[in-house]
Amino acid sequence: GAGVSQSPSNKVTEKGKDVELRCDPISGHTALYWYRQRLGQGLEFLIYFQGNSAPDKSGLPSDRFSAERTGESVSTLTIQRTQQEDSAVYLCASSLAKLGRNTQYFGPGTRLLVL
Amino acid sequence: GQQLNQSPQSMFIQEGEDVSMNCTSSSIFNTWLWYKQDPGEGPVLLIALYKAGELTSNGRLTAQFGITRKDSFLNISASIPSDVGIYFCAGRNTGTGNQFYFGTGTSLTVIP
């Protein structure tokens, strides 16, 4: 399809294990964002990629969280040594990042449950 | 991170009624976005605003970019049951950074 896709859609893991979440942005979108959404709450910014520039990592909550993006394509968000408080929906969004026109389009999210 | 003040937090209305919600920021934005999120889904973009004072409609939805550039409003006219969901605002100032800041959401329930 033409939208943002994410995988897996659901992930259940044990505390202490590492998890890797994937995001496929809309083709041609140079900007890619990761957000965390806890149950019943708003979106919490995690990290932003724009082309080949250094990513804005200012939202990452701890050094257990990291993300990579290859060029202007797929991104992976990795959470090491997961904790129960990491349980949330992780949302990815992409945008064209044209000057003055920066609408974001979201994927369906990955629901992470840490037992 | 920064979150915008969005109100009301929740609304329970009768089908057919109009709905208004708003979002305020302590800083100036040059982009305002409004999203709707259904349970188990990612947010879906409803309306995008890029200019102070701009008024934009999408069907029964109308949103405005506040003149002060620190607020935005979303109105839904003649609500229907499928309007149920959580509505989020998001704002950004490309002059100061690349982040979008999100509101805390307005949960809308429409009673048939």
mmCIF file of C-alpha atoms in Angstrom:
data_model
loop_
_atom_site.group_PDB
_atom_site.id
_atom_site.type_symbol
_atom_site.label_atom_id
_atom_site.label_comp_id
_atom_site.label_asym_id
_atom_site.label_seq_id
_atom_site.Cartn_x
_atom_site.Cartn_y
_atom_site.Cartn_z
ATOM 1 C CA GLY A 1 0.000 0.000 0.000
ATOM 2 C CA ALA A 2 0.909 3.661 -0.153
ATOM 3 C CA GLY A 3 0.822 4.361 3.573
ATOM 4 C CA VAL A 4 3.286 4.005 6.412
ATOM 5 C CA SER A 5 3.605 0.395 7.530
ATOM 6 C CA GLN A 6 4.943 -0.974 10.786
ATOM 7 C CA SER A 7 5.858 -4.423 11.993
ATOM 8 C CA PRO A 8 5.173 -6.362 14.028
ATOM 9 C CA SER A 9 1.689 -5.116 14.819
ATOM 10 C CA ASN A 10 1.900 -6.681 18.282
ATOM 11 C CA LYS A 11 4.852 -7.829 20.347
ATOM 12 C CA VAL A 12 4.872 -9.557 23.703
ATOM 13 C CA THR A 13 8.240 -9.978 25.349
ATOM 14 C CA GLU A 14 9.762 -10.796 28.686
ATOM 15 C CA LYS A 15 11.405 -8.211 30.847
ATOM 16 C CA GLY A 16 15.089 -7.944 30.051
ATOM 17 C CA LYS A 17 14.819 -9.052 26.429
ATOM 18 C CA ASP A 18 15.664 -6.818 23.460
ATOM 19 C CA VAL A 19 13.040 -5.908 20.862
ATOM 20 C CA GLU A 20 13.288 -4.423 17.405
ATOM 21 C CA LEU A 21 10.453 -2.534 15.768
ATOM 22 C CA ARG A 22 10.322 -1.698 12.088
ATOM 23 C CA CYS A 23 8.877 1.198 10.120
ATOM 24 C CA ASP A 24 8.487 1.520 6.345
ATOM 25 C CA PRO A 25 7.734 5.154 5.499
ATOM 26 C CA ILE A 26 5.815 6.431 2.519
ATOM 27 C CA SER A 27 8.042 6.301 -0.553
ATOM 28 C CA GLY A 28 9.769 9.631 -1.128
ATOM 29 C CA HIS A 29 9.234 10.923 2.392
ATOM 30 C CA THR A 30 12.532 12.230 3.680
ATOM 31 C CA ALA A 31 11.459 12.758 7.286
ATOM 32 C CA LEU A 32 10.654 9.961 9.717
ATOM 33 C CA TYR A 33 9.504 10.186 13.332
ATOM 34 C CA TRP A 34 9.081 7.698 16.163
ATOM 35 C CA TYR A 35 6.616 8.287 18.999
ATOM 36 C CA ARG A 36 5.533 6.390 22.082
ATOM 37 C CA GLN A 37 1.932 6.385 23.243
ATOM 38 C CA ARG A 38 1.125 4.967 26.652
ATOM 39 C CA LEU A 39 -2.378 3.727 27.327
ATOM 40 C CA GLY A 40 -4.838 6.609 27.358
ATOM 41 C CA GLN A 41 -2.177 9.233 26.839
ATOM 42 C CA GLY A 42 -0.903 11.495 24.101
ATOM 43 C CA LEU A 43 2.061 11.015 21.820
ATOM 44 C CA GLU A 44 5.565 11.292 23.210
ATOM 45 C CA PHE A 45 8.268 12.219 20.702
ATOM 46 C CA LEU A 46 11.236 9.849 20.628
ATOM 47 C CA ILE A 47 13.441 10.505 17.602
ATOM 48 C CA TYR A 48 13.420 12.277 14.218
ATOM 49 C CA PHE A 49 15.323 11.501 11.030
ATOM 50 C CA GLN A 50 15.667 13.951 8.141
ATOM 51 C CA GLY A 51 17.522 12.751 5.059
ATOM 52 C CA ASN A 52 21.212 12.264 5.758
ATOM 53 C CA SER A 53 21.317 14.743 8.632
ATOM 54 C CA ALA A 54 22.172 13.646 12.144
ATOM 55 C CA PRO A 55 18.968 12.443 13.834
ATOM 56 C CA ASP A 56 17.281 14.427 16.592
ATOM 57 C CA LYS A 57 17.448 11.991 19.495
ATOM 58 C CA SER A 58 16.289 14.423 22.136
ATOM 59 C CA GLY A 59 13.159 12.428 22.975
ATOM 60 C CA LEU A 60 14.757 9.067 23.675
ATOM 61 C CA PRO A 61 13.988 8.274 27.333
ATOM 62 C CA SER A 62 17.133 6.285 28.094
ATOM 63 C CA ASP A 63 20.214 4.758 26.513
ATOM 64 C CA ARG A 64 18.292 1.500 26.187
ATOM 65 C CA PHE A 65 16.476 3.092 23.260
ATOM 66 C CA SER A 66 18.112 3.543 19.878
ATOM 67 C CA ALA A 67 17.005 3.892 16.284
ATOM 68 C CA GLU A 68 18.544 3.654 12.875
ATOM 69 C CA ARG A 69 17.482 4.598 9.405
ATOM 70 C CA THR A 70 19.093 3.593 6.155
ATOM 71 C CA GLY A 71 19.001 6.524 3.768
ATOM 72 C CA GLU A 72 15.413 7.591 3.230
ATOM 73 C CA SER A 73 13.876 4.171 3.704
ATOM 74 C CA VAL A 74 13.260 1.712 6.510
ATOM 75 C CA SER A 75 13.859 2.595 10.149
ATOM 76 C CA THR A 76 14.242 0.299 13.136
ATOM 77 C CA LEU A 77 13.664 1.238 16.758
ATOM 78 C CA THR A 78 15.514 -0.998 19.226
ATOM 79 C CA ILE A 79 14.761 -1.264 22.911
ATOM 80 C CA GLN A 80 17.369 -3.149 24.904
ATOM 81 C CA ARG A 81 16.757 -4.871 28.233
ATOM 82 C CA THR A 82 13.061 -4.063 28.104
ATOM 83 C CA GLN A 83 11.251 -2.971 31.240
ATOM 84 C CA GLN A 84 7.562 -3.176 32.051
ATOM 85 C CA GLU A 85 7.232 0.597 31.741
ATOM 86 C CA ASP A 86 8.261 0.264 28.086
ATOM 87 C CA SER A 87 4.853 -1.269 27.384
ATOM 88 C CA ALA A 88 3.123 1.105 24.987
ATOM 89 C CA VAL A 89 2.167 1.626 21.372
ATOM 90 C CA TYR A 90 5.119 2.740 19.271
ATOM 91 C CA LEU A 91 4.055 4.869 16.333
ATOM 92 C CA CYS A 92 6.054 5.821 13.282
ATOM 93 C CA ALA A 93 5.244 8.761 11.007
ATOM 94 C CA SER A 94 6.768 10.155 7.839
ATOM 95 C CA SER A 95 6.517 13.415 5.953
ATOM 96 C CA LEU A 96 7.783 15.096 2.828
ATOM 97 C CA ALA A 97 9.416 17.840 4.864
ATOM 98 C CA LYS A 98 8.900 20.394 2.126
ATOM 99 C CA LEU A 99 9.466 23.939 3.292
ATOM 100 C CA GLY A 100 6.277 25.136 4.926
ATOM 101 C CA ARG A 101 4.372 21.921 4.284
ATOM 102 C CA ASN A 102 5.192 19.318 6.847
ATOM 103 C CA THR A 103 2.169 17.131 7.436
ATOM 104 C CA GLN A 104 2.864 13.800 9.068
ATOM 105 C CA TYR A 105 1.275 10.502 8.150
ATOM 106 C CA PHE A 106 1.207 7.769 10.768
ATOM 107 C CA GLY A 107 1.511 4.029 10.622
ATOM 108 C CA PRO A 108 -0.827 1.738 12.594
ATOM 109 C CA GLY A 109 1.700 1.285 15.396
ATOM 110 C CA THR A 110 3.338 -1.631 17.173
ATOM 111 C CA ARG A 111 1.743 -2.622 20.462
ATOM 112 C CA LEU A 112 4.484 -3.710 22.833
ATOM 113 C CA LEU A 113 3.737 -5.577 26.026
ATOM 114 C CA VAL A 114 6.589 -6.340 28.403
ATOM 115 C CA LEU A 115 5.735 -9.018 30.940
ATOM 116 C CA GLY B 1 8.831 16.700 26.135
ATOM 117 C CA GLN B 2 6.504 19.609 25.595
ATOM 118 C CA GLN B 3 2.820 18.886 25.274
ATOM 119 C CA LEU B 4 0.162 21.272 24.155
ATOM 120 C CA ASN B 5 -2.837 22.100 26.303
ATOM 121 C CA GLN B 6 -5.863 20.562 24.670
ATOM 122 C CA SER B 7 -9.415 20.916 25.923
ATOM 123 C CA PRO B 8 -11.798 19.564 26.742
ATOM 124 C CA GLN B 9 -10.256 16.276 27.834
ATOM 125 C CA SER B 10 -13.458 14.404 27.009
ATOM 126 C CA MET B 11 -16.877 15.129 25.595
ATOM 127 C CA PHE B 12 -20.173 13.253 25.614
ATOM 128 C CA ILE B 13 -22.642 14.647 23.099
ATOM 129 C CA GLN B 14 -25.875 13.708 21.385
ATOM 130 C CA GLU B 15 -25.821 12.770 17.731
ATOM 131 C CA GLY B 16 -26.450 15.847 15.609
ATOM 132 C CA GLU B 17 -24.823 18.289 18.001
ATOM 133 C CA ASP B 18 -21.851 20.441 17.081
ATOM 134 C CA VAL B 19 -18.484 19.961 18.795
ATOM 135 C CA SER B 20 -15.672 22.385 19.520
ATOM 136 C CA MET B 21 -12.242 21.686 20.903
ATOM 137 C CA ASN B 22 -9.092 23.732 21.109
ATOM 138 C CA CYS B 23 -5.386 23.574 21.610
ATOM 139 C CA THR B 24 -3.027 26.157 23.061
ATOM 140 C CA SER B 25 0.725 26.486 23.156
ATOM 141 C CA SER B 26 3.116 28.632 25.122
ATOM 142 C CA SER B 27 5.160 29.220 21.973
ATOM 143 C CA ILE B 28 4.438 30.263 18.408
ATOM 144 C CA PHE B 29 3.870 27.637 15.733
ATOM 145 C CA ASN B 30 3.826 27.874 11.942
ATOM 146 C CA THR B 31 2.050 24.576 11.419
ATOM 147 C CA TRP B 32 -0.992 23.123 13.141
ATOM 148 C CA LEU B 33 -2.325 19.640 12.446
ATOM 149 C CA TRP B 34 -5.449 17.871 13.672
ATOM 150 C CA TYR B 35 -5.655 14.078 13.886
ATOM 151 C CA LYS B 36 -8.286 11.493 14.796
ATOM 152 C CA GLN B 37 -7.316 8.206 16.370
ATOM 153 C CA ASP B 38 -9.608 5.208 16.495
ATOM 154 C CA PRO B 39 -8.975 2.411 19.002
ATOM 155 C CA GLY B 40 -6.093 0.208 17.923
ATOM 156 C CA GLU B 41 -5.173 2.445 15.009
ATOM 157 C CA GLY B 42 -2.597 5.124 14.312
ATOM 158 C CA PRO B 43 -3.677 8.777 14.142
ATOM 159 C CA VAL B 44 -5.211 9.837 10.837
ATOM 160 C CA LEU B 45 -4.632 13.363 9.574
ATOM 161 C CA LEU B 46 -7.834 15.424 9.358
ATOM 162 C CA ILE B 47 -6.750 18.985 8.625
ATOM 163 C CA ALA B 48 -3.431 20.820 8.185
ATOM 164 C CA LEU B 49 -3.021 24.570 8.755
ATOM 165 C CA TYR B 50 0.004 26.625 7.695
ATOM 166 C CA LYS B 51 -0.944 30.290 8.064
ATOM 167 C CA ALA B 52 -2.160 32.430 10.949
ATOM 168 C CA GLY B 53 -5.874 33.084 10.602
ATOM 169 C CA GLU B 54 -6.323 30.260 8.115
ATOM 170 C CA LEU B 55 -9.700 28.557 8.224
ATOM 171 C CA THR B 56 -9.881 25.161 6.531
ATOM 172 C CA SER B 57 -12.723 22.704 6.143
ATOM 173 C CA ASN B 58 -12.831 18.993 5.489
ATOM 174 C CA GLY B 59 -16.451 17.918 5.168
ATOM 175 C CA ARG B 60 -18.155 18.547 8.504
ATOM 176 C CA LEU B 61 -14.835 19.459 10.108
ATOM 177 C CA THR B 62 -13.483 22.991 10.253
ATOM 178 C CA ALA B 63 -10.204 24.036 11.833
ATOM 179 C CA GLN B 64 -8.643 27.429 12.375
ATOM 180 C CA PHE B 65 -5.073 28.577 12.888
ATOM 181 C CA GLY B 66 -5.288 31.194 15.641
ATOM 182 C CA ILE B 67 -4.202 34.751 14.903
ATOM 183 C CA THR B 68 -1.764 34.694 17.816
ATOM 184 C CA ARG B 69 -0.168 31.556 16.292
ATOM 185 C CA LYS B 70 -0.379 29.982 19.723
ATOM 186 C CA ASP B 71 -3.700 28.247 19.350
ATOM 187 C CA SER B 72 -5.935 26.292 17.047
ATOM 188 C CA PHE B 73 -9.557 25.185 17.047
ATOM 189 C CA LEU B 74 -11.404 22.226 15.598
ATOM 190 C CA ASN B 75 -15.148 22.189 15.089
ATOM 191 C CA ILE B 76 -17.283 19.241 14.058
ATOM 192 C CA SER B 77 -20.778 20.021 12.872
ATOM 193 C CA ALA B 78 -23.784 17.701 13.045
ATOM 194 C CA SER B 79 -21.905 14.898 14.805
ATOM 195 C CA ILE B 80 -22.547 11.279 13.866
ATOM 196 C CA PRO B 81 -21.660 8.053 15.702
ATOM 197 C CA SER B 82 -18.551 7.421 13.583
ATOM 198 C CA ASP B 83 -17.042 10.668 14.888
ATOM 199 C CA VAL B 84 -16.268 8.772 18.079
ATOM 200 C CA GLY B 85 -12.557 8.652 18.796
ATOM 201 C CA ILE B 86 -9.694 10.652 20.224
ATOM 202 C CA TYR B 87 -8.763 13.902 18.539
ATOM 203 C CA PHE B 88 -5.214 15.214 18.792
ATOM 204 C CA CYS B 89 -3.746 18.542 17.832
ATOM 205 C CA ALA B 90 -0.101 18.898 16.857
ATOM 206 C CA GLY B 91 2.002 21.984 16.300
ATOM 207 C CA ARG B 92 5.433 22.831 15.057
ATOM 208 C CA ASN B 93 7.715 25.808 14.499
ATOM 209 C CA THR B 94 10.195 24.966 11.769
ATOM 210 C CA GLY B 95 12.230 27.981 12.785
ATOM 211 C CA THR B 96 13.161 26.429 16.108
ATOM 212 C CA GLY B 97 13.227 22.709 15.428
ATOM 213 C CA ASN B 98 11.849 19.696 13.651
ATOM 214 C CA GLN B 99 9.632 18.279 16.349
ATOM 215 C CA PHE B 100 5.886 18.186 16.283
ATOM 216 C CA TYR B 101 4.363 18.701 19.728
ATOM 217 C CA PHE B 102 1.115 16.925 20.459
ATOM 218 C CA GLY B 103 -1.870 17.750 22.592
ATOM 219 C CA THR B 104 -3.096 15.361 25.249
ATOM 220 C CA GLY B 105 -6.172 14.483 23.213
ATOM 221 C CA THR B 106 -9.915 15.001 23.369
ATOM 222 C CA SER B 107 -11.983 11.856 23.712
ATOM 223 C CA LEU B 108 -15.299 12.232 21.896
ATOM 224 C CA THR B 109 -18.310 10.032 22.552
ATOM 225 C CA VAL B 110 -21.406 10.480 20.410
ATOM 226 C CA ILE B 111 -24.641 9.148 21.843
ATOM 227 C CA PRO B 112 -27.060 7.978 19.135
#
